[in-house]
Short mmCIF file of C-alpha atoms in Angstrom, two decimals:
data_model
loop_
_atom_site.label_atom_id
_atom_site.label_comp_id
_atom_site.label_asym_id
_atom_site.label_seq_id
_atom_site.Cartn_x
_atom_site.Cartn_y
_atom_site.Cartn_z
CA MET A 1 -136.44 111.28 18.03
CA THR A 2 -138.83 114.21 17.51
CA PHE A 3 -137.61 117.78 17.21
CA ARG A 4 -139.12 118.61 20.63
CA LEU A 5 -137.26 115.76 22.33
CA ARG A 6 -134.00 116.75 20.63
CA ALA A 7 -134.50 120.32 21.87
CA VAL A 8 -135.15 119.08 25.44
CA ARG A 9 -132.01 116.94 25.30
CA ALA A 10 -130.00 119.93 24.08
CA LEU A 11 -131.35 122.05 26.95
CA VAL A 12 -130.39 119.39 29.52
CA LEU A 13 -126.86 119.23 28.10
CA LEU A 14 -126.69 123.02 28.13
CA ALA A 15 -127.55 123.08 31.83
CA GLY A 16 -124.94 120.36 32.36
CA PHE A 17 -122.30 122.61 30.82
CA TYR A 18 -122.81 125.04 33.69
CA LEU A 19 -123.41 122.42 36.37
CA MET A 20 -120.13 120.72 35.47
CA GLY A 21 -118.33 123.71 36.95
CA VAL A 22 -120.46 123.56 40.10
CA VAL A 23 -119.69 119.84 40.56
CA LEU A 24 -115.96 120.37 40.01
CA LEU A 25 -115.88 123.21 42.52
CA ALA A 26 -117.77 121.12 45.08
CA ALA A 27 -115.42 118.16 44.59
CA MET A 28 -112.35 120.34 45.08
CA ALA A 29 -113.90 121.98 48.15
CA VAL A 30 -114.49 118.54 49.70
CA LEU A 31 -110.93 117.49 48.87
CA ASP A 32 -109.50 120.64 50.47
CA TRP A 33 -111.67 120.16 53.57
CA LEU A 34 -110.48 116.58 53.96
CA LEU A 35 -106.85 117.63 53.56
CA VAL A 36 -107.14 120.35 56.20
CA THR A 37 -109.30 118.53 58.77
CA ARG A 38 -108.62 114.82 58.37
CA LEU A 39 -105.48 114.15 56.36
CA PHE A 40 -103.21 116.98 57.46
CA THR A 41 -99.87 115.85 58.97
CA ALA A 42 -96.76 117.86 59.64
CA ARG A 43 -94.66 115.41 57.61
CA ALA A 44 -96.77 115.87 54.45
CA ALA A 45 -97.47 119.58 54.88
CA TRP A 46 -95.52 120.53 51.76
CA PHE A 47 -97.49 118.06 49.64
CA GLU A 48 -100.86 119.16 51.03
CA GLY A 49 -99.89 122.81 50.47
CA ALA A 50 -99.10 122.07 46.85
CA VAL A 51 -102.46 120.30 46.41
CA LEU A 52 -104.31 123.24 47.99
CA THR A 53 -102.50 125.65 45.67
CA VAL A 54 -103.39 123.61 42.61
CA THR A 55 -107.05 123.33 43.60
CA VAL A 56 -107.27 127.08 44.19
CA LEU A 57 -105.80 127.79 40.75
CA LEU A 58 -108.18 125.29 39.18
CA ALA A 59 -111.10 126.90 41.00
CA VAL A 60 -110.12 130.31 39.64
CA ALA A 61 -110.07 128.92 36.10
CA ILE A 62 -113.47 127.24 36.56
CA LEU A 63 -115.01 130.37 38.04
CA ARG A 64 -113.71 132.41 35.14
CA GLY A 65 -115.36 130.03 32.69
CA MET A 66 -118.65 130.01 34.64
CA PHE A 67 -118.77 133.79 34.72
CA ALA A 68 -117.94 133.92 31.01
CA PHE A 69 -120.82 131.52 30.35
CA LEU A 70 -123.23 133.67 32.34
CA ARG A 71 -122.03 136.86 30.66
CA ALA A 72 -122.07 135.45 27.14
CA GLY A 73 -125.40 137.06 26.36
CA ARG A 74 -124.35 140.57 27.35
CA LEU A 75 -124.40 143.23 24.67
CA ARG A 76 -121.16 145.11 24.21
CA PRO A 77 -120.52 148.59 22.76
CA VAL A 78 -120.52 148.87 18.97
CA PRO A 79 -117.61 151.16 18.10
CA HIS A 80 -117.72 150.38 14.37
CA GLY A 81 -121.41 150.91 13.68
CA VAL A 82 -123.81 153.82 13.25
CA ALA A 83 -126.90 153.73 15.45
CA VAL A 84 -130.10 154.83 13.68
CA THR A 85 -133.42 155.51 15.39
CA PRO A 86 -136.97 155.23 13.99
CA GLN A 87 -136.96 159.01 13.75
CA ASP A 88 -133.75 158.98 11.69
CA GLN A 89 -134.67 156.21 9.26
CA ALA A 90 -138.41 155.61 9.42
CA GLU A 91 -138.69 153.51 6.23
CA LEU A 92 -135.91 151.14 7.19
CA TRP A 93 -137.34 150.69 10.67
CA GLU A 94 -140.73 149.98 9.12
CA GLN A 95 -139.27 147.04 7.20
CA VAL A 96 -137.47 145.77 10.31
CA CYS A 97 -140.61 145.95 12.46
CA ALA A 98 -142.67 144.19 9.79
CA ALA A 99 -140.17 141.33 9.65
CA ALA A 100 -140.22 141.01 13.43
CA GLU A 101 -144.01 140.98 13.50
CA VAL A 102 -144.33 138.18 10.93
CA THR A 103 -142.18 135.92 13.14
CA GLY A 104 -144.16 136.82 16.26
CA GLU A 105 -141.13 138.56 17.74
CA ARG A 106 -140.68 142.02 19.15
CA PRO A 107 -138.59 144.46 17.09
CA PRO A 108 -135.07 145.37 18.17
CA ASP A 109 -134.43 148.11 20.68
CA GLU A 110 -131.37 149.26 18.70
CA LEU A 111 -130.46 149.21 15.03
CA TYR A 112 -126.84 149.61 13.88
CA LEU A 113 -125.58 150.03 10.33
CA VAL A 114 -122.18 148.40 9.80
CA ALA A 115 -119.64 148.03 6.98
CA GLU A 116 -120.14 144.31 6.29
CA VAL A 117 -122.17 142.17 3.90
CA ASN A 118 -124.10 140.75 6.80
CA ALA A 119 -127.18 141.04 8.96
CA GLY A 120 -127.84 139.72 12.43
CA VAL A 121 -129.79 140.03 15.65
CA ALA A 122 -128.15 139.91 19.06
CA GLU A 123 -130.03 139.66 22.33
CA GLN A 124 -129.01 140.21 25.91
CA SER A 125 -130.15 136.94 27.45
CA ARG A 126 -129.92 135.50 30.95
CA LEU A 127 -130.47 132.17 32.65
CA LEU A 128 -129.23 130.06 29.71
CA GLY A 129 -131.28 132.14 27.30
CA LEU A 130 -134.62 131.43 29.00
CA LEU A 131 -134.94 135.11 29.89
CA SER A 132 -134.54 137.55 27.05
CA GLY A 133 -133.47 141.16 27.34
CA ARG A 134 -132.47 144.08 25.20
CA ARG A 135 -132.35 143.26 21.49
CA ARG A 136 -130.00 144.74 18.89
CA MET A 137 -129.93 144.38 15.12
CA PHE A 138 -126.99 144.85 12.76
CA LEU A 139 -127.44 145.65 9.07
CA GLY A 140 -124.56 146.02 6.63
CA LEU A 141 -124.70 149.04 4.34
CA PRO A 142 -123.09 146.96 1.54
CA LEU A 143 -125.99 144.55 2.00
CA LEU A 144 -128.51 147.37 1.57
CA ALA A 145 -126.66 148.55 -1.53
CA GLY A 146 -126.74 145.11 -3.15
CA LEU A 147 -130.19 143.77 -2.25
CA THR A 148 -133.57 144.84 -3.51
CA VAL A 149 -136.27 145.69 -0.96
CA PRO A 150 -138.03 142.27 -1.29
CA ARG A 151 -134.73 140.43 -0.85
CA LEU A 152 -133.93 142.54 2.20
CA ARG A 153 -137.33 141.58 3.65
CA ALA A 154 -136.35 137.93 3.27
CA VAL A 155 -133.04 138.49 5.08
CA LEU A 156 -134.71 140.39 7.91
CA ALA A 157 -137.41 137.78 8.41
CA HIS A 158 -134.80 135.02 8.47
CA GLU A 159 -132.78 136.78 11.18
CA PHE A 160 -135.81 137.26 13.43
CA GLY A 161 -136.78 133.67 12.71
CA HIS A 162 -133.77 132.56 14.77
CA TYR A 163 -135.54 133.90 17.84
CA GLY A 164 -139.06 132.98 16.82
CA ASN A 165 -139.24 129.57 18.57
CA LEU A 166 -140.81 128.35 15.37
CA ASP A 167 -141.48 124.79 16.55
CA THR A 168 -140.88 124.89 20.26
CA ARG A 169 -139.84 127.41 22.89
CA LEU A 170 -136.65 125.46 23.38
CA GLY A 171 -135.49 125.97 19.78
CA GLY A 172 -134.58 129.62 20.35
CA VAL A 173 -133.01 128.77 23.71
CA THR A 174 -130.79 126.19 22.03
CA MET A 175 -129.57 128.76 19.52
CA ARG A 176 -128.68 131.20 22.29
CA GLY A 177 -127.07 128.40 24.29
CA ARG A 178 -124.77 127.48 21.40
CA GLU A 179 -123.55 131.08 21.28
CA ALA A 180 -122.88 131.04 25.04
CA VAL A 181 -120.97 127.75 24.84
CA LEU A 182 -118.80 128.97 21.97
CA HIS A 183 -118.05 132.19 23.87
CA THR A 184 -117.00 130.23 26.97
CA VAL A 185 -114.72 127.95 24.96
CA GLU A 186 -112.98 130.99 23.47
CA VAL A 187 -112.37 132.35 26.98
CA PHE A 188 -110.67 129.09 28.00
CA ARG A 189 -108.54 129.11 24.85
CA GLU A 190 -107.19 132.50 25.91
CA GLY A 191 -105.91 131.05 29.19
CA SER A 192 -102.39 131.83 30.31
CA THR A 193 -101.51 128.83 32.51
CA GLN A 194 -101.26 125.09 32.03
CA LEU A 195 -103.99 124.53 34.63
CA HIS A 196 -106.24 126.89 32.71
CA TYR A 197 -105.61 124.87 29.57
CA ALA A 198 -106.30 121.62 31.45
CA ILE A 199 -109.72 122.79 32.66
CA GLY A 200 -110.33 124.32 29.24
CA ALA A 201 -109.75 120.94 27.59
CA LEU A 202 -112.47 119.44 29.80
CA TYR A 203 -114.93 122.19 28.86
CA ILE A 204 -113.99 122.01 25.19
CA GLY A 205 -114.70 118.29 25.16
CA TYR A 206 -118.11 118.84 26.72
CA ALA A 207 -118.79 121.73 24.34
CA ARG A 208 -118.09 119.52 21.35
CA MET A 209 -120.59 116.97 22.62
CA PHE A 210 -123.22 119.67 23.15
CA LEU A 211 -122.63 121.30 19.76
CA ARG A 212 -122.78 117.93 18.02
CA THR A 213 -125.98 117.00 19.85
CA SER A 214 -127.69 120.36 19.28
CA GLN A 215 -126.59 120.75 15.66
CA SER A 216 -129.72 119.14 14.25
CA VAL A 217 -131.87 121.50 16.33
CA ALA A 218 -129.88 124.51 15.15
CA ARG A 219 -130.09 123.46 11.51
CA HIS A 220 -133.82 122.85 11.85
CA GLN A 221 -134.14 126.40 13.17
CA GLU A 222 -132.23 127.75 10.16
CA LEU A 223 -134.48 125.93 7.70
CA ALA A 224 -137.59 127.00 9.59
CA ALA A 225 -136.36 130.61 9.46
CA ASP A 226 -136.00 130.24 5.68
CA GLN A 227 -139.64 129.14 5.47
CA VAL A 228 -140.76 132.20 7.42
CA ALA A 229 -138.70 134.43 5.13
CA ALA A 230 -140.33 132.87 2.07
CA ARG A 231 -143.82 133.46 3.51
CA HIS A 232 -142.99 137.08 4.30
CA ALA A 233 -141.00 138.14 1.23
CA GLY A 234 -141.98 135.55 -1.36
CA ARG A 235 -140.40 132.29 -2.45
CA ASP A 236 -138.49 133.72 -5.40
CA ALA A 237 -137.12 136.73 -3.52
CA THR A 238 -135.91 134.52 -0.66
CA ALA A 239 -134.11 132.10 -2.97
CA ALA A 240 -132.63 135.02 -4.92
CA ALA A 241 -131.36 136.62 -1.70
CA LEU A 242 -129.51 133.43 -0.77
CA ARG A 243 -127.91 133.31 -4.23
CA THR A 244 -126.94 136.99 -4.08
CA LEU A 245 -125.20 137.01 -0.68
CA PRO A 246 -121.98 135.18 -1.72
CA VAL A 247 -121.80 137.29 -4.90
CA LEU A 248 -122.12 140.49 -2.87
CA ASP A 249 -119.50 139.29 -0.42
CA ALA A 250 -117.00 138.63 -3.24
CA ALA A 251 -117.82 141.97 -4.90
CA HIS A 252 -117.35 143.85 -1.64
CA THR A 253 -113.99 142.19 -1.02
CA HIS A 254 -112.94 143.15 -4.56
CA TYR A 255 -114.08 146.73 -3.99
CA LEU A 256 -112.16 147.08 -0.73
CA GLU A 257 -108.94 145.74 -2.27
CA MET A 258 -109.16 147.45 -5.67
CA TYR A 259 -110.87 150.77 -4.92
CA ALA A 260 -111.19 151.66 -1.24
CA ALA A 261 -107.52 150.83 -0.57
CA MET A 262 -106.28 152.48 -3.76
CA GLY A 263 -104.81 155.46 -1.93
CA GLY A 264 -103.08 153.43 0.79
CA PRO A 265 -99.55 153.61 -0.71
CA LEU A 266 -100.10 157.34 -1.36
CA GLY A 267 -101.32 158.25 2.11
CA ALA A 268 -104.64 159.36 0.63
CA LEU A 269 -108.34 158.52 0.85
CA PRO A 270 -111.30 158.86 -1.51
CA PRO A 271 -113.76 161.72 -0.92
CA VAL A 272 -115.64 161.80 2.39
CA GLY A 273 -118.20 159.02 2.51
CA GLU A 274 -116.77 157.21 -0.50
CA VAL A 275 -114.58 154.71 1.38
CA HIS A 276 -117.72 152.62 1.85
CA GLY A 277 -120.09 154.58 -0.40
CA GLY A 278 -118.15 153.83 -3.56
CA PHE A 279 -119.35 150.24 -3.41
CA ARG A 280 -122.79 151.29 -4.66
CA ARG A 281 -121.13 152.80 -7.75
CA LEU A 282 -119.42 149.50 -8.53
CA LEU A 283 -122.73 147.67 -8.16
CA ALA A 284 -124.51 150.16 -10.43
CA ALA A 285 -121.87 149.82 -13.15
CA ARG A 286 -121.74 146.02 -13.32
CA THR A 287 -124.33 143.60 -14.59
CA GLY A 288 -125.27 140.54 -12.60
CA GLU A 289 -123.03 138.36 -14.77
CA ARG A 290 -120.00 140.58 -14.22
CA LEU A 291 -120.61 140.63 -10.48
CA ALA A 292 -120.98 136.86 -10.42
CA ALA A 293 -117.65 136.59 -12.26
CA LEU A 294 -115.91 138.07 -9.21
CA SER A 295 -116.90 135.03 -7.18
CA ALA A 296 -116.54 132.51 -10.01
CA GLY A 297 -113.88 129.94 -9.30
CA GLN A 298 -113.69 130.86 -5.62
CA ARG A 299 -114.15 128.02 -3.22
CA PRO A 300 -116.91 128.65 -0.71
CA PRO A 301 -115.52 128.97 2.81
CA ARG A 302 -115.09 125.60 4.44
CA PRO A 303 -117.98 125.17 6.86
CA HIS A 304 -117.20 124.75 10.51
CA ARG A 305 -117.72 121.25 11.84
CA TYR A 306 -120.53 122.49 14.06
CA ASP A 307 -121.93 125.17 11.74
CA SER A 308 -125.65 125.62 12.23
CA HIS A 309 -126.18 126.66 8.60
CA PRO A 310 -127.01 123.87 6.15
CA PRO A 311 -125.34 124.16 2.71
CA THR A 312 -126.74 127.11 0.74
CA ALA A 313 -127.65 124.91 -2.23
CA GLU A 314 -129.72 122.70 0.05
CA ARG A 315 -131.51 125.72 1.53
CA ILE A 316 -132.31 127.14 -1.91
CA ALA A 317 -133.61 123.78 -3.14
CA LEU A 318 -135.98 123.47 -0.16
CA ILE A 319 -137.26 127.01 -0.71
CA GLU A 320 -137.89 126.38 -4.40
CA GLU A 321 -139.94 123.30 -3.51
CA LEU A 322 -142.50 125.55 -1.83
CA PRO A 323 -145.71 126.28 -3.75
CA ALA A 324 -145.45 129.19 -6.15
CA ASP A 325 -146.93 132.44 -4.92
CA ASP A 326 -147.96 135.59 -6.75
CA ARG A 327 -144.80 137.46 -5.76
CA THR A 328 -142.04 137.14 -8.33
CA ASP A 329 -138.55 138.41 -7.59
CA GLY A 330 -138.74 141.18 -10.20
CA SER A 331 -135.24 142.34 -9.36
CA ALA A 332 -134.93 144.51 -12.46
CA ASP A 333 -137.93 146.63 -11.42
CA GLU A 334 -137.42 146.66 -7.66
CA PRO A 335 -135.48 149.49 -5.99
CA ALA A 336 -132.33 148.80 -4.04
CA ALA A 337 -132.81 148.56 -0.29
CA LEU A 338 -130.47 151.54 0.04
CA THR A 339 -133.38 153.73 -1.13
CA LEU A 340 -135.00 153.08 2.25
CA LEU A 341 -132.37 155.34 3.82
CA HIS A 342 -132.86 159.05 4.20
CA ASP A 343 -129.72 160.90 3.02
CA PRO A 344 -127.51 157.83 2.44
CA ASP A 345 -124.49 160.06 1.75
CA ARG A 346 -124.63 161.32 5.31
CA VAL A 347 -124.94 157.75 6.61
CA PHE A 348 -121.92 156.58 4.61
CA ALA A 349 -119.90 159.51 5.92
CA ALA A 350 -120.92 158.73 9.51
CA LEU A 351 -119.98 155.06 9.10
CA GLU A 352 -116.65 156.04 7.63
CA ALA A 353 -115.91 158.22 10.65
CA ARG A 354 -116.64 155.24 12.93
CA THR A 355 -114.63 152.63 11.04
CA LEU A 356 -111.48 154.43 9.89
CA PRO A 357 -108.53 154.42 12.31
CA HIS A 358 -107.68 157.66 14.08
CA GLU A 359 -104.56 158.07 11.94
CA ALA A 360 -106.76 158.39 8.85
CA VAL A 361 -107.89 161.84 9.95
CA ARG A 362 -104.53 163.22 8.81
CA LEU A 363 -104.68 161.64 5.35
CA ARG A 364 -105.47 163.86 2.39
CA ARG A 365 -108.73 163.44 0.50
CA MET A 366 -108.68 163.14 -3.28
CA SER A 367 -111.37 162.81 -5.92
CA TRP A 368 -111.65 159.41 -7.54
CA ASP A 369 -110.08 160.71 -10.79
CA ASP A 370 -107.17 162.34 -8.96
CA LEU A 371 -106.71 159.20 -6.89
CA VAL A 372 -106.61 156.99 -10.00
CA MET A 373 -104.08 159.28 -11.68
CA ALA A 374 -101.84 159.51 -8.60
CA ARG A 375 -101.93 155.75 -8.07
CA ALA A 376 -101.24 155.06 -11.76
CA VAL A 377 -98.20 157.37 -11.68
CA ALA A 378 -96.93 155.80 -8.44
CA ASP A 379 -97.36 152.29 -9.87
CA ALA A 380 -95.64 153.27 -13.12
CA GLU A 381 -92.69 154.67 -11.19
CA GLY A 382 -92.45 151.41 -9.26
CA TRP A 383 -92.57 149.28 -12.42
CA SER A 384 -89.99 151.38 -14.29
CA ARG A 385 -87.46 151.99 -11.54
CA PRO A 386 -85.65 148.58 -11.65
CA LEU A 387 -85.20 148.91 -15.43
CA ARG A 388 -84.00 152.53 -15.21
CA LEU A 389 -81.54 151.63 -12.45
CA ALA A 390 -80.19 148.73 -14.48
CA VAL A 391 -79.75 150.93 -17.57
CA ALA A 392 -78.11 153.70 -15.50
CA ARG A 393 -75.55 151.25 -14.06
CA THR A 394 -74.93 149.76 -17.49
CA LEU A 395 -74.28 153.18 -19.01
CA ARG A 396 -72.01 154.13 -16.09
CA SER A 397 -70.02 150.91 -16.53
CA ALA A 398 -69.72 151.55 -20.28
CA ALA A 399 -68.49 155.09 -19.62
CA GLN A 400 -65.86 153.79 -17.20
CA VAL A 401 -64.56 151.39 -19.86
CA ALA A 402 -64.43 154.23 -22.40
CA ASP A 403 -62.40 156.32 -19.93
CA GLY A 404 -59.99 153.47 -19.32
CA ALA A 405 -61.20 152.75 -15.78
CA ALA A 406 -61.87 149.22 -14.57
CA PRO A 407 -65.60 148.33 -14.76
CA ALA A 408 -67.42 147.07 -11.71
CA ARG A 409 -66.99 143.34 -11.10
CA ARG A 410 -69.97 141.09 -11.63
CA GLY A 411 -71.60 140.28 -8.30
CA ALA A 412 -70.12 143.36 -6.63
CA PRO A 413 -72.53 145.49 -4.62
CA ALA A 414 -74.48 147.80 -6.93
CA GLU A 415 -73.41 151.41 -6.85
CA LYS A 416 -75.95 153.92 -5.63
CA VAL A 417 -77.71 155.89 -8.39
CA GLU A 418 -79.37 159.21 -7.63
CA ASP A 419 -82.82 159.91 -9.06
CA ALA A 420 -81.37 162.71 -11.19
CA GLU A 421 -79.08 160.16 -12.87
CA LEU A 422 -81.89 157.83 -13.94
CA PRO A 423 -82.19 157.72 -17.73
CA GLY A 424 -85.25 158.88 -19.65
CA LEU A 425 -87.26 156.82 -22.10
CA GLU A 426 -85.16 157.76 -25.16
CA GLU A 427 -81.91 156.88 -23.33
CA VAL A 428 -83.32 153.47 -22.44
CA LEU A 429 -84.34 152.86 -26.05
CA ASP A 430 -80.89 153.98 -27.22
CA ALA A 431 -79.32 151.43 -24.86
CA PHE A 432 -81.57 148.73 -26.34
CA ASP A 433 -80.49 149.74 -29.86
CA ARG A 434 -76.84 149.43 -28.83
CA GLY A 435 -77.47 145.79 -27.92
CA LEU A 436 -77.04 146.35 -24.21
CA LEU A 437 -80.40 144.89 -23.11
CA TRP A 438 -79.52 141.22 -23.08
CA MET A 439 -75.75 141.70 -22.75
CA GLU A 440 -75.71 143.98 -19.70
CA VAL A 441 -79.04 145.47 -18.60
CA ALA A 442 -80.87 142.19 -17.96
CA ASP A 443 -78.10 141.00 -15.63
CA ARG A 444 -78.51 144.11 -13.49
CA ILE A 445 -82.27 143.76 -12.96
CA PRO A 446 -82.93 142.19 -9.51
CA LYS A 447 -84.07 138.58 -9.61
CA PRO A 448 -84.37 135.65 -7.18
CA THR A 449 -81.22 133.66 -6.43
CA GLN A 450 -82.55 130.60 -8.28
CA ALA A 451 -83.25 132.66 -11.41
CA ALA A 452 -79.74 134.15 -11.36
CA ARG A 453 -78.41 130.73 -12.37
CA LEU A 454 -80.41 130.69 -15.60
CA THR A 455 -78.63 131.31 -18.87
CA GLY A 456 -79.49 131.81 -22.52
CA ALA A 457 -83.12 131.72 -23.63
CA SER A 458 -84.33 130.62 -20.18
CA ALA A 459 -82.81 133.71 -18.56
CA ARG A 460 -84.26 136.02 -21.21
CA ASN A 461 -87.74 134.51 -20.91
CA PHE A 462 -87.65 134.89 -17.14
CA ILE A 463 -86.62 138.56 -17.12
CA ARG A 464 -88.56 139.66 -20.23
CA PRO A 465 -91.86 140.39 -18.40
CA ARG A 466 -89.98 142.66 -15.96
CA VAL A 467 -88.35 144.57 -18.80
CA TYR A 468 -91.76 144.81 -20.49
CA ASP A 469 -93.40 146.18 -17.33
CA GLY A 470 -90.55 148.63 -16.77
CA LEU A 471 -90.81 149.98 -20.30
CA ALA A 472 -94.62 150.17 -20.04
CA GLY A 473 -94.28 152.09 -16.78
CA MET A 474 -91.99 154.66 -18.46
CA ILE A 475 -94.51 155.10 -21.28
CA HIS A 476 -97.33 155.67 -18.80
CA LEU A 477 -95.23 158.25 -17.01
CA ARG A 478 -94.48 160.01 -20.32
CA LEU A 479 -98.11 160.07 -21.46
CA ALA A 480 -99.38 161.16 -18.04
CA GLY A 481 -96.76 163.89 -17.82
CA THR A 482 -97.63 165.28 -21.27
CA GLY A 483 -101.38 165.16 -20.66
CA HIS A 484 -102.04 162.38 -23.17
CA ALA A 485 -103.32 159.90 -20.55
CA ALA A 486 -106.57 160.38 -18.63
CA PRO A 487 -107.65 158.67 -15.42
CA ASP A 488 -110.39 156.06 -15.67
CA ILE A 489 -112.03 154.86 -12.46
CA ALA A 490 -113.57 151.99 -14.47
CA TRP A 491 -116.21 150.86 -11.99
CA SER A 492 -117.11 148.11 -14.44
CA GLY A 493 -113.52 146.97 -15.00
CA GLN A 494 -110.14 147.88 -13.53
CA PRO A 495 -109.08 151.42 -12.65
CA GLY A 496 -106.15 152.84 -14.58
CA LEU A 497 -105.24 155.21 -17.41
CA THR A 498 -106.98 155.75 -20.72
CA LEU A 499 -104.33 156.13 -23.43
CA PRO A 500 -104.63 157.72 -26.90
CA GLU A 501 -106.24 155.47 -29.50
CA ALA A 502 -102.99 154.77 -31.33
CA TRP A 503 -101.33 153.65 -28.09
CA GLU A 504 -104.26 151.48 -27.08
CA LYS A 505 -104.11 149.78 -30.48
CA ASP A 506 -100.37 149.36 -31.10
CA MET A 507 -98.59 149.70 -27.73
CA ASP A 508 -98.48 145.99 -26.86
CA ASP A 509 -96.97 145.01 -30.22
CA ALA A 510 -94.43 147.84 -30.01
CA LEU A 511 -93.37 146.74 -26.52
CA ASP A 512 -93.05 143.12 -27.64
CA ALA A 513 -90.75 144.24 -30.45
CA ALA A 514 -88.63 146.34 -28.08
CA VAL A 515 -88.01 143.45 -25.65
CA ALA A 516 -87.55 140.74 -28.27
CA ASP A 517 -84.34 138.69 -28.42
CA THR A 518 -83.25 141.16 -31.09
CA PRO A 519 -84.75 144.42 -29.83
CA ASP A 520 -86.51 146.66 -32.36
CA THR A 521 -87.45 150.04 -30.91
CA ALA A 522 -88.69 151.55 -34.19
CA PRO A 523 -92.43 150.86 -33.59
CA LEU A 524 -92.20 152.42 -30.13
CA ARG A 525 -90.32 155.44 -31.43
CA ALA A 526 -92.93 155.89 -34.15
CA LEU A 527 -95.69 156.03 -31.53
CA LEU A 528 -93.68 158.55 -29.51
CA ALA A 529 -93.13 160.66 -32.61
CA GLY A 530 -96.86 160.63 -33.32
CA THR A 531 -97.55 161.82 -29.79
CA HIS A 532 -95.04 164.65 -30.17
CA ARG A 533 -96.72 165.77 -33.39
CA VAL A 534 -100.12 165.83 -31.66
CA SER A 535 -98.65 167.87 -28.81
CA ALA A 536 -97.11 170.33 -31.22
#
C-alpha cells in the first residue's frame, strides 16, 4: 500500500473515531424513544427508568469525549514559559522563520522559551486538523545552551517538517489527529464512574486500532522531517544534533539534581537567573567525552508502543546515507545557539521567575561558593551526627559505671543527648584509643533490623563505612571551621570542599587506620597537629 493510501485510510479511521460517538448517541436515542413510546408499561416502569438513567449517563460520557476530541487542538496558557517577540530576540526569530520557510510552512505566531531539553510546535487546529489556526513554538533554553547554531537549525527544520505535508496533505493531518486521539483517551481515563470507564474502554480500543494503523504514516513523517532538516542544516549537523540530544538530556538531569537543587535542604537558591542559567557553566566546563559519560550506561527510555519516532540509531543511519554536502558539523568552531539571544542573563532570570513555585520567593539567595560551603557543612553535620551520638552515649554509660550506677540495658530506648553534649573530634579519637569503637560505639550506631543480628567481622564490615563517613564529616567540619577548607563548585566534577594538600594526600589512609579492627588514630592526629601548626 502506498503512503498516500495509508494516509487516506488513517484519515477515514480518524473520522470514524468521532462518528462512533454520533452513532452511539443515535442508537441510545432510538432505544429511549422506543422505551417511552412503544415499550412503556406500568408494570416495567422501574426497569425502563433504570435503562433511561443508564443511557443518559452514557450519553454524558460520550459527549464529554466528543467535546474533548474537538477541543484537543486548542492552545492553552503557558505558565512556565517566557514569551519572546521578534523585537525582543530578532536573531533567534530569524532562525525560526528560516526553518519554517524551508519546509514551506508559515512561522509561528508565538515563541516561548522553556526550561526543558526539548523543542516543539503546537497548532490550534479544527475539523480533525484539516483547518489550521494559531501556531506556537516551544524552545528549551537548555537546548540552546547545548546545541550549536547549525544543530539548532536542524532541530527547528525537523519540528516544522511535522506540519509540512511533505508527501501528501494528509500526512500532517494524521499527525494532528494522533494528538487529538491521545488527548481524548486521557480524558476518558480520568473518568469518575464505571459507565465512564465502560465507554472509555470502547474508545481506547478504537484508538489503539487507529494508532497502530497510522503509525507507519507518522514514522514516515518523522523520517521525512529528518531529510528536510539535513537539507536545511547539513547532513553532518543533523546527525550530530540527534546524537547530542540524549547527552544533553542526561547532563541537564544531572545539573538539576546536583547543582540547581543543592540549596534545597538549606532553604536557599543560587543567584538570580542561575537556577537554570548555571547549566551553561556545566556545559562550558566539560568536554564532550565527560558529558557523554553522564548518559553512559543509562538505558534509553522504553519507547511507547505507538511512538511515532523511529529508533534514533535508525534515523542517524538514514541521514548518514545521504550524499555528502559542503557543510561539515564544525562544532568546535561554531557558536552555541545561546549566542542568538540578546541578554541571556535577563532571559534566564525571567524563566526562573516563571518556573519556581511561589514559596521560592521567600528563600534566601546565595552565591555558588557560599552555597557549596553551606551544603558541605550541612552534609558533614548529617554524616557525623550518628557517630557523635553513639560516642556520647557510650561515654555517658562508661561514666555511670565509674560512678557505681547501673548502665543502660542493651536494647533500651536511647537517652536523649543535647547538641552541647556531643563530643568533639579529639574526644571521639580518645574513645577509639580506649577500645570503645567496636566494643560499645558500633552497637549504638543506628542500623537496619537485619544488620543488628550480625556479629563479629560481618558486623564490623557492615558498620565500618558509617563510622568512616562520620569521622570524615567531623574532619570536614573542623577544616571548614578553621578556614582550611575552601568551597569548590567543580562544574567539571562534583561540588564539595577543597582540602589542604596534606589532607587530600593522606586523609583516606588515616581514616582507614582509625576505623580498622584495631583502631590507630596516630596518622589522623598527626594531620590535625600539622593543621594546628599551620594555623599558628
